[in-house]
mmCIF file of C-alpha atoms in Angstrom:
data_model
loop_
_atom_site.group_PDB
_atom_site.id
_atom_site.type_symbol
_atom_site.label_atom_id
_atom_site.label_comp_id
_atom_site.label_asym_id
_atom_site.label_seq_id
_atom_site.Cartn_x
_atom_site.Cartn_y
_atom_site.Cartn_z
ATOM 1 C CA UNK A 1 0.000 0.000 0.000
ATOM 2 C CA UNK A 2 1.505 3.320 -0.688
ATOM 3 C CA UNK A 3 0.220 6.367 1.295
ATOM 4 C CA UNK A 4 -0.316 9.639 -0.617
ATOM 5 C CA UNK A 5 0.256 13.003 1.396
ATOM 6 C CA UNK A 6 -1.002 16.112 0.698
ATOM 7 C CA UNK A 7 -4.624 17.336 -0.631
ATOM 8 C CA UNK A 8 -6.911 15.523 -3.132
ATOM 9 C CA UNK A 9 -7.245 18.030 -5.780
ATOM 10 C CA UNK A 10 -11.036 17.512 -6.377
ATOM 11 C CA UNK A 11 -12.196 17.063 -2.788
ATOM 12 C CA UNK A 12 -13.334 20.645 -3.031
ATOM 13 C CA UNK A 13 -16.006 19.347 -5.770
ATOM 14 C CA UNK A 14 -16.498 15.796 -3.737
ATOM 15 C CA UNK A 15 -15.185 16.390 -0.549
ATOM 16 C CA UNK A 16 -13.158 12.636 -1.157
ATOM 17 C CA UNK A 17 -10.058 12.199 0.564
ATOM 18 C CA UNK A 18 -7.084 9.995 -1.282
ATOM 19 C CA UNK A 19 -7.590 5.951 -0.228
ATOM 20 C CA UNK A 20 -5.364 4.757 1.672
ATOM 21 C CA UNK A 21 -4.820 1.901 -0.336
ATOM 22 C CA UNK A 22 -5.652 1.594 -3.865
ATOM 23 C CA UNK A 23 -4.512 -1.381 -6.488
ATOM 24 C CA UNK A 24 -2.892 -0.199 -9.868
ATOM 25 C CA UNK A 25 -1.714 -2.230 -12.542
ATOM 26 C CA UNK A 26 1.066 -1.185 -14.473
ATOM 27 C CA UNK A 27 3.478 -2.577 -17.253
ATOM 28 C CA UNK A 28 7.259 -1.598 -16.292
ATOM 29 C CA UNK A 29 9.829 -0.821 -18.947
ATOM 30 C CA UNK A 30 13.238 -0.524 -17.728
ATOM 31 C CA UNK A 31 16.020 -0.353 -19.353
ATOM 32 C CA UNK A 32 19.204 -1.512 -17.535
ATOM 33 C CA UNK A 33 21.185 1.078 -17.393
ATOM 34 C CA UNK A 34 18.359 4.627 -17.028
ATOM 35 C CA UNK A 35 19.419 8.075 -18.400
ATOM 36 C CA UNK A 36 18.969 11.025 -15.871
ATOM 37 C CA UNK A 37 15.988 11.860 -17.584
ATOM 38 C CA UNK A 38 12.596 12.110 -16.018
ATOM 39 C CA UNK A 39 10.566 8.808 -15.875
ATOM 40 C CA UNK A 40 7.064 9.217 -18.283
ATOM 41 C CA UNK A 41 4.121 7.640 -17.737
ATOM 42 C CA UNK A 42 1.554 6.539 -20.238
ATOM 43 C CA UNK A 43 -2.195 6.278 -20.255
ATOM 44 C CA UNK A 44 -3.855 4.551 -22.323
ATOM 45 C CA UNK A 45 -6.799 5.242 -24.769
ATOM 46 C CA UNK A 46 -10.552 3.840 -24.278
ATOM 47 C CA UNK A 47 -10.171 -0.048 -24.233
ATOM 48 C CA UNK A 48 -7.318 0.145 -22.706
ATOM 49 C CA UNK A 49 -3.624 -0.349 -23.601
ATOM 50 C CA UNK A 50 -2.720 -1.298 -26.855
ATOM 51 C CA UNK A 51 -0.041 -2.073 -29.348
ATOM 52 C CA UNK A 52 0.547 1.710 -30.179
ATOM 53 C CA UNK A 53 1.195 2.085 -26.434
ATOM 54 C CA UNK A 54 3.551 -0.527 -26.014
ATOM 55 C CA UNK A 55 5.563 0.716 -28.795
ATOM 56 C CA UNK A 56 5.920 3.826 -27.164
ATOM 57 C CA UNK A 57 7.329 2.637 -24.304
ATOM 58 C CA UNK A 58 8.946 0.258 -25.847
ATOM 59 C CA UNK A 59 10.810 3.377 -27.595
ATOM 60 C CA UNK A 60 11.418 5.629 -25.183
ATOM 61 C CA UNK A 61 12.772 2.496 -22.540
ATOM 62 C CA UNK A 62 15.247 1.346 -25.312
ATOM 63 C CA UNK A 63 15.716 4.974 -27.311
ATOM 64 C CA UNK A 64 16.082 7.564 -24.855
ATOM 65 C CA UNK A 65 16.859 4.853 -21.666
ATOM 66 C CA UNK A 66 13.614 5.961 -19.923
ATOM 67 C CA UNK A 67 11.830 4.716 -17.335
ATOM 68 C CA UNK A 68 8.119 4.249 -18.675
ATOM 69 C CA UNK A 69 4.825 3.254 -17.185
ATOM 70 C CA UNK A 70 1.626 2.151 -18.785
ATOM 71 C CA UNK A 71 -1.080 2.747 -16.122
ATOM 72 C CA UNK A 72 -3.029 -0.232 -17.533
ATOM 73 C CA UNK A 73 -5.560 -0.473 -14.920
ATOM 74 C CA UNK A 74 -6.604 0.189 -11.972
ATOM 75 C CA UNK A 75 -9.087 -0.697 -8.631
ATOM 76 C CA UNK A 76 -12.372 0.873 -9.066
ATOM 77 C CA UNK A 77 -12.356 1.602 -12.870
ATOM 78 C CA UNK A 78 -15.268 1.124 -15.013
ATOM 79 C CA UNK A 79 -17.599 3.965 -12.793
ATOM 80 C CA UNK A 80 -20.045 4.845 -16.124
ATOM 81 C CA UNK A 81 -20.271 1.245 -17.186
ATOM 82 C CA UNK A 82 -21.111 0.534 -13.874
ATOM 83 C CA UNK A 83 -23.367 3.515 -13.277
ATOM 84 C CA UNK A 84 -24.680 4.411 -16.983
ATOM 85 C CA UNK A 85 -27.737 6.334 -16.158
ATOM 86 C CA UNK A 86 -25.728 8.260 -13.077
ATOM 87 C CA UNK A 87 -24.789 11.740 -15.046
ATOM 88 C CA UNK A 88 -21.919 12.765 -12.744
ATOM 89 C CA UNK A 89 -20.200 8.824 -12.859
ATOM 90 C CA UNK A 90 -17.550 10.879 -15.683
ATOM 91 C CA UNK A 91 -16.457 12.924 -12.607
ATOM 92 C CA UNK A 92 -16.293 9.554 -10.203
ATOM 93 C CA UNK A 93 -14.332 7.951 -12.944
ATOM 94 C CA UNK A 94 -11.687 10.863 -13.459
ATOM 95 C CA UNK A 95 -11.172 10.923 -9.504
ATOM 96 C CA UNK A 96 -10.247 7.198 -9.390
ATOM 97 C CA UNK A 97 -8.552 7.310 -12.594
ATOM 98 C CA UNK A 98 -6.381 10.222 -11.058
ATOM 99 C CA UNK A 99 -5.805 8.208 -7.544
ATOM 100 C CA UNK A 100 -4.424 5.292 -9.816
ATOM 101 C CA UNK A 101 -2.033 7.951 -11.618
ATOM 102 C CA UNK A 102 -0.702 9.191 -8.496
ATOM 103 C CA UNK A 103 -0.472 6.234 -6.289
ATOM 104 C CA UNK A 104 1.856 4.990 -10.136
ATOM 105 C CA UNK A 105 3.805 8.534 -9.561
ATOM 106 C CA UNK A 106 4.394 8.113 -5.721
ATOM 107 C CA UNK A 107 5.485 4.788 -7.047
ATOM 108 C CA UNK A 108 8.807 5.905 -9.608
ATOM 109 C CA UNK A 109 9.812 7.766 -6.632
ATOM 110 C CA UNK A 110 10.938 10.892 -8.947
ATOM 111 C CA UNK A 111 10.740 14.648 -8.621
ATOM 112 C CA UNK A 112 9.445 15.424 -11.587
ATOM 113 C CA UNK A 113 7.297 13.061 -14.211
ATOM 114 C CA UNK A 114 6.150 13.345 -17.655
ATOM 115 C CA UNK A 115 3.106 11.986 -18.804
ATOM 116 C CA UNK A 116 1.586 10.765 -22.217
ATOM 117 C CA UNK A 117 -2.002 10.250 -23.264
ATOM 118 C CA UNK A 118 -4.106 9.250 -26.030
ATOM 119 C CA UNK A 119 -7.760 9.986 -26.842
ATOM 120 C CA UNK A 120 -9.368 9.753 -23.169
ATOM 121 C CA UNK A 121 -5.754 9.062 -22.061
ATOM 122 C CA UNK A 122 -4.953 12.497 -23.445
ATOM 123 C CA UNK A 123 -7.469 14.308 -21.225
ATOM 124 C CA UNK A 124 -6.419 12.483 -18.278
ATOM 125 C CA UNK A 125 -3.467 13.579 -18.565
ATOM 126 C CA UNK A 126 -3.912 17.516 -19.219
ATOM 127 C CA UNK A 127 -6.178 16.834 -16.011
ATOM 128 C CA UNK A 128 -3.196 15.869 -14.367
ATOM 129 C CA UNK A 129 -0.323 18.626 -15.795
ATOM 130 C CA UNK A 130 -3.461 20.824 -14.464
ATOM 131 C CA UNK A 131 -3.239 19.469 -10.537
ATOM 132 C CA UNK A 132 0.197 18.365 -10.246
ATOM 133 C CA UNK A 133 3.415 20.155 -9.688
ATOM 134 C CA UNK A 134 5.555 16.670 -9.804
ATOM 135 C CA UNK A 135 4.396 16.713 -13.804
ATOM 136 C CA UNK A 136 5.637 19.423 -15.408
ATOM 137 C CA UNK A 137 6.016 17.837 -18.694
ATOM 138 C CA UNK A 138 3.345 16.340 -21.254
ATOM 139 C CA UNK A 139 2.370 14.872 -24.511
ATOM 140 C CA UNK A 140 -1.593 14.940 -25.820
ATOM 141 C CA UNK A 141 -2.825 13.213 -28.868
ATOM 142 C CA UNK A 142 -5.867 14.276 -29.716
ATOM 143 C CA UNK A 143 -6.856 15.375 -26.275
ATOM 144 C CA UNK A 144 -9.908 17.635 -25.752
ATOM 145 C CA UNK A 145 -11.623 20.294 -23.157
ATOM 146 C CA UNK A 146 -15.610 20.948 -22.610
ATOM 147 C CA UNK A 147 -16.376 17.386 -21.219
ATOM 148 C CA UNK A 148 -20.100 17.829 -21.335
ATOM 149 C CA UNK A 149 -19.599 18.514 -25.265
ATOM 150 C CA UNK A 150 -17.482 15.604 -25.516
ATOM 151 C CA UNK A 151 -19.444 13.394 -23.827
ATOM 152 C CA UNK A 152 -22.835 14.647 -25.719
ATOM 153 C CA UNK A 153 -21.353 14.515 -28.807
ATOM 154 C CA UNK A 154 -18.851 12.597 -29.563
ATOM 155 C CA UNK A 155 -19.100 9.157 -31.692
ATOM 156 C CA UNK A 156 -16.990 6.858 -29.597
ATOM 157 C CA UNK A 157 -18.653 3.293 -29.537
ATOM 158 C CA UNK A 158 -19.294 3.632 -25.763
ATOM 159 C CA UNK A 159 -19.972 6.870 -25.519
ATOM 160 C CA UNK A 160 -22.815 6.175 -28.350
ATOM 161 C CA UNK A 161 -24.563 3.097 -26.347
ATOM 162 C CA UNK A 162 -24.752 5.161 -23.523
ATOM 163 C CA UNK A 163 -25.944 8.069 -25.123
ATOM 164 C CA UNK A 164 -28.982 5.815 -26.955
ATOM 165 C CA UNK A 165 -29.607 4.335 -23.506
ATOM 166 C CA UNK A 166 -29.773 7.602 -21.336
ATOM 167 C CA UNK A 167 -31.683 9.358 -24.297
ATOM 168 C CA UNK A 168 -34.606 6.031 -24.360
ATOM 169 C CA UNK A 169 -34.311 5.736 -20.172
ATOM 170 C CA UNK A 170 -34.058 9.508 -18.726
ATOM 171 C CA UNK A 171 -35.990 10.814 -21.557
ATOM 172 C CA UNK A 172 -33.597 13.676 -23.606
ATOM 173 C CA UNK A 173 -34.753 14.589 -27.242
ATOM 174 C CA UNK A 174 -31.992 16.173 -27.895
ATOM 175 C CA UNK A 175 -28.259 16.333 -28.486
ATOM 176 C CA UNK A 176 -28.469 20.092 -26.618
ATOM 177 C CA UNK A 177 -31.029 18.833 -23.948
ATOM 178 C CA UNK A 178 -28.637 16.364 -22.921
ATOM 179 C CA UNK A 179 -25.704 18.474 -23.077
ATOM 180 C CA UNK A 180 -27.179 20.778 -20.957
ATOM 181 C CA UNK A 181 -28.394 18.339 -18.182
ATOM 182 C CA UNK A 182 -24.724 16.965 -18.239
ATOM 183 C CA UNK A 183 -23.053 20.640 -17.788
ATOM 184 C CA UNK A 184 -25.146 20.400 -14.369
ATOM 185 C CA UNK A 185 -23.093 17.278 -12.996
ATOM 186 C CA UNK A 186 -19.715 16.879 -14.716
ATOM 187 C CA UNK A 187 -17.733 19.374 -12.972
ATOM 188 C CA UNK A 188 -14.034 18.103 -13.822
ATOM 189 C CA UNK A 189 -12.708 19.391 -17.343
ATOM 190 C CA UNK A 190 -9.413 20.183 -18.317
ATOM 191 C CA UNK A 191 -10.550 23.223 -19.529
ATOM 192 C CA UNK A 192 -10.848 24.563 -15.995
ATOM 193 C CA UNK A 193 -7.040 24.577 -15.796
ATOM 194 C CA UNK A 194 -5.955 26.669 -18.072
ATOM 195 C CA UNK A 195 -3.425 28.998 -15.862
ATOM 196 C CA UNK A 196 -1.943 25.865 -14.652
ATOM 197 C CA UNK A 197 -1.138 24.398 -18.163
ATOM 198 C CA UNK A 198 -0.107 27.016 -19.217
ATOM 199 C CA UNK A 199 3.132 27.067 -17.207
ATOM 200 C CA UNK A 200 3.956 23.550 -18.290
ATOM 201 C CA UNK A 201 5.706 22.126 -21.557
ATOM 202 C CA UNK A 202 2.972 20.405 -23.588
ATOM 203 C CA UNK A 203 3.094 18.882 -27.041
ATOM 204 C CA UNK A 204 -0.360 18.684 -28.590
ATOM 205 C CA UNK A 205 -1.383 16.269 -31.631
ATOM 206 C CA UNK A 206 -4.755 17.609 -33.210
ATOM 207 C CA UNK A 207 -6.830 15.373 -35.892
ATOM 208 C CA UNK A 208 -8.744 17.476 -38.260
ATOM 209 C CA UNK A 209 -12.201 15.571 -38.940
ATOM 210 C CA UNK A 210 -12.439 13.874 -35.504
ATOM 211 C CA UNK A 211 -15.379 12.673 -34.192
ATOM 212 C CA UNK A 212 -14.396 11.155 -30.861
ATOM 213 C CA UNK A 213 -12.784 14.006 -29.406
ATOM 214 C CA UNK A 214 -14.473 16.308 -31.759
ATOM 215 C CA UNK A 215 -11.707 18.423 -33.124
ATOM 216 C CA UNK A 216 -13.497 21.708 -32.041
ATOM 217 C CA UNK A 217 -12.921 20.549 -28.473
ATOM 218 C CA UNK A 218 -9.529 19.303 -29.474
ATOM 219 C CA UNK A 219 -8.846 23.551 -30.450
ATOM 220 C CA UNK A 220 -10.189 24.549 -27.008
ATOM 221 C CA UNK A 221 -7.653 22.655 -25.345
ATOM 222 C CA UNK A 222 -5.063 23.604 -27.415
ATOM 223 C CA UNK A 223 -5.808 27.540 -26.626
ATOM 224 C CA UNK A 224 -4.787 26.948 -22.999
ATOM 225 C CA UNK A 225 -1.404 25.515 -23.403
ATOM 226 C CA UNK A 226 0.570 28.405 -25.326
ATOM 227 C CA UNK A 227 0.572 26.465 -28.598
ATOM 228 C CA UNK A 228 3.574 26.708 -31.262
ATOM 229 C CA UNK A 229 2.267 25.196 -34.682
ATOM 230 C CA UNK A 230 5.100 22.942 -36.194
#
C-alpha cells in the first residue's frame, strides 16, 4: 500500500479524501542502465492499452533509456459502465482514474514526471499537468476540453450506447437537452485549468475531422497551453 500526502485536488467538488490503499496495474519498462531523464508515464486510450502504447514505451525504454509506465488499470475503474444512467459517474471515474495515476507517480519515486495520453488518455493527462506540480512535462494526442460537449457529442462506440440508452431511459430529445443536463453534474474538465497548463511544456497532436474528441474541443484545449504550430 503506498500512502499519498497532501490534498486531493477535487475534494473541493467531492469532498473525497485519497484511499489509503488503492490497487494499480502497471506494465514496467526498464532499461538496464536509465538516463537522468525524467521517468514518463503513459495512459492509455478507451479499451485500454494497446499495441501503439507498447511501442511507445517500448521506444522511449530502449531509445532515450527511460523509465516508462503504462497505467493499464486500476481498482475501481469502469464507474459509467457501472453507473450508466448516473450523469456525474464521468467525474467519479476521473477521480479514481487520477488516484491510480498518483499512487503509479508516488510509485517511480521521482521529482518530476512526464506523462503521455491518447484519446481519453490524453485528457487524463492535461487533467493531471493541471493538478500536479511533480508533472511538469506532457504529450496529448488528440486530447480535448468541454467534457459535457465531448461526452454529448462525440461518436466513440461507448460513448454512443450510452448516449442511446440515457436518451430512451431519462428521456432527452436532444443532443443540446442532454448536453445541458450533463453541464449540471460533470464538474471536472481540463478546460478549468488553463493557468496551470499554461506554465507547463505540452506537445499537442490535433486530428482534423475527428469525431471522438471532436476536433473543435480538441482547439479549445489547445488555446490553454501556449501552442507553437510545427
Amino acid at each position: 500500500a503506498i500512502t499519498i500526502e497532501g490534498k486531493e485536488p477535487f475534494s473541493e467538488l467531492y469532498g473525497r479524501s485519497w484511499p489509503k490503499k488503492r490497487k494499480v496495474f502497471l506494465v514496467e519498462y526498464k532499461p538496464i542502465k536509465a538516463s537522468s531523464l525524467k521517468p514518463l508515464v503513459i495512459l492509455p486510450p478507451t479499451g485500454g492499452t494497446n499495441v501503439l502504447d507498447r511501442s511507445y514505451a517500448g521506444y522511449f525504454c530502449r531509445a532515450l533509456k527511460k523509465t516508462t509506465l503504462i497505467l493499464s488499470d486500476w481498482e475501481g475503474s469502469g464507474v459509467v459502465g457501472k453507473n450508466p444512467l448516473q450523469l456525474d459517474a464521468h467525474d467519479l471515474d476521473a477521480i479514481r482514474s487520477h488516484w491510480a495515476l498518483k499512487h503509479s507517480i508516488v510509485y517511480l519515486k521521482a521529482p518530476k514526471v512526464q506523462i503521455f495520453g491518447t484519446s481519453v488518455g490524453g485528457i487524463r493527462a492535461a487533467l493531471a499537468l493541471g493538478v500536479e506540480e511533480s508533472i511538469d512535462e506532457g504529450i496529448l494526442i488528440v486530447a480535448g476540453g468541454g467534457m459535457p460537449e465531448i461526452i454529448a457529442k462525440s461518436t466513440e462506440e461507448n460513448l454512443t450506447e450510452l448516449r442511446k440508452l440515457r436518451f430512451k431511459t431519462l428521456g432527452f430529445e436532444t443532443i443540446e437537452e442532454y448536453q445541458r443536463h450533463l453541464q449540471k453534474k460533470v464538474k471536472i474538465d481540463p478546460l478549468k485549468f488553463g493557468e496551470e497548463l499554461s506554465k507547463k511544456r505540452i506537445l499537442m497532436v490535433l486530428a482534423t475531422e475527428d469525431t471522438t474528441v471532436p476536433t473543435a474541443n480538441q482547439s479549445n484545449l489547445i488555446e490553454l497551453v501556449n501552442p507553437v504550430e510545427l
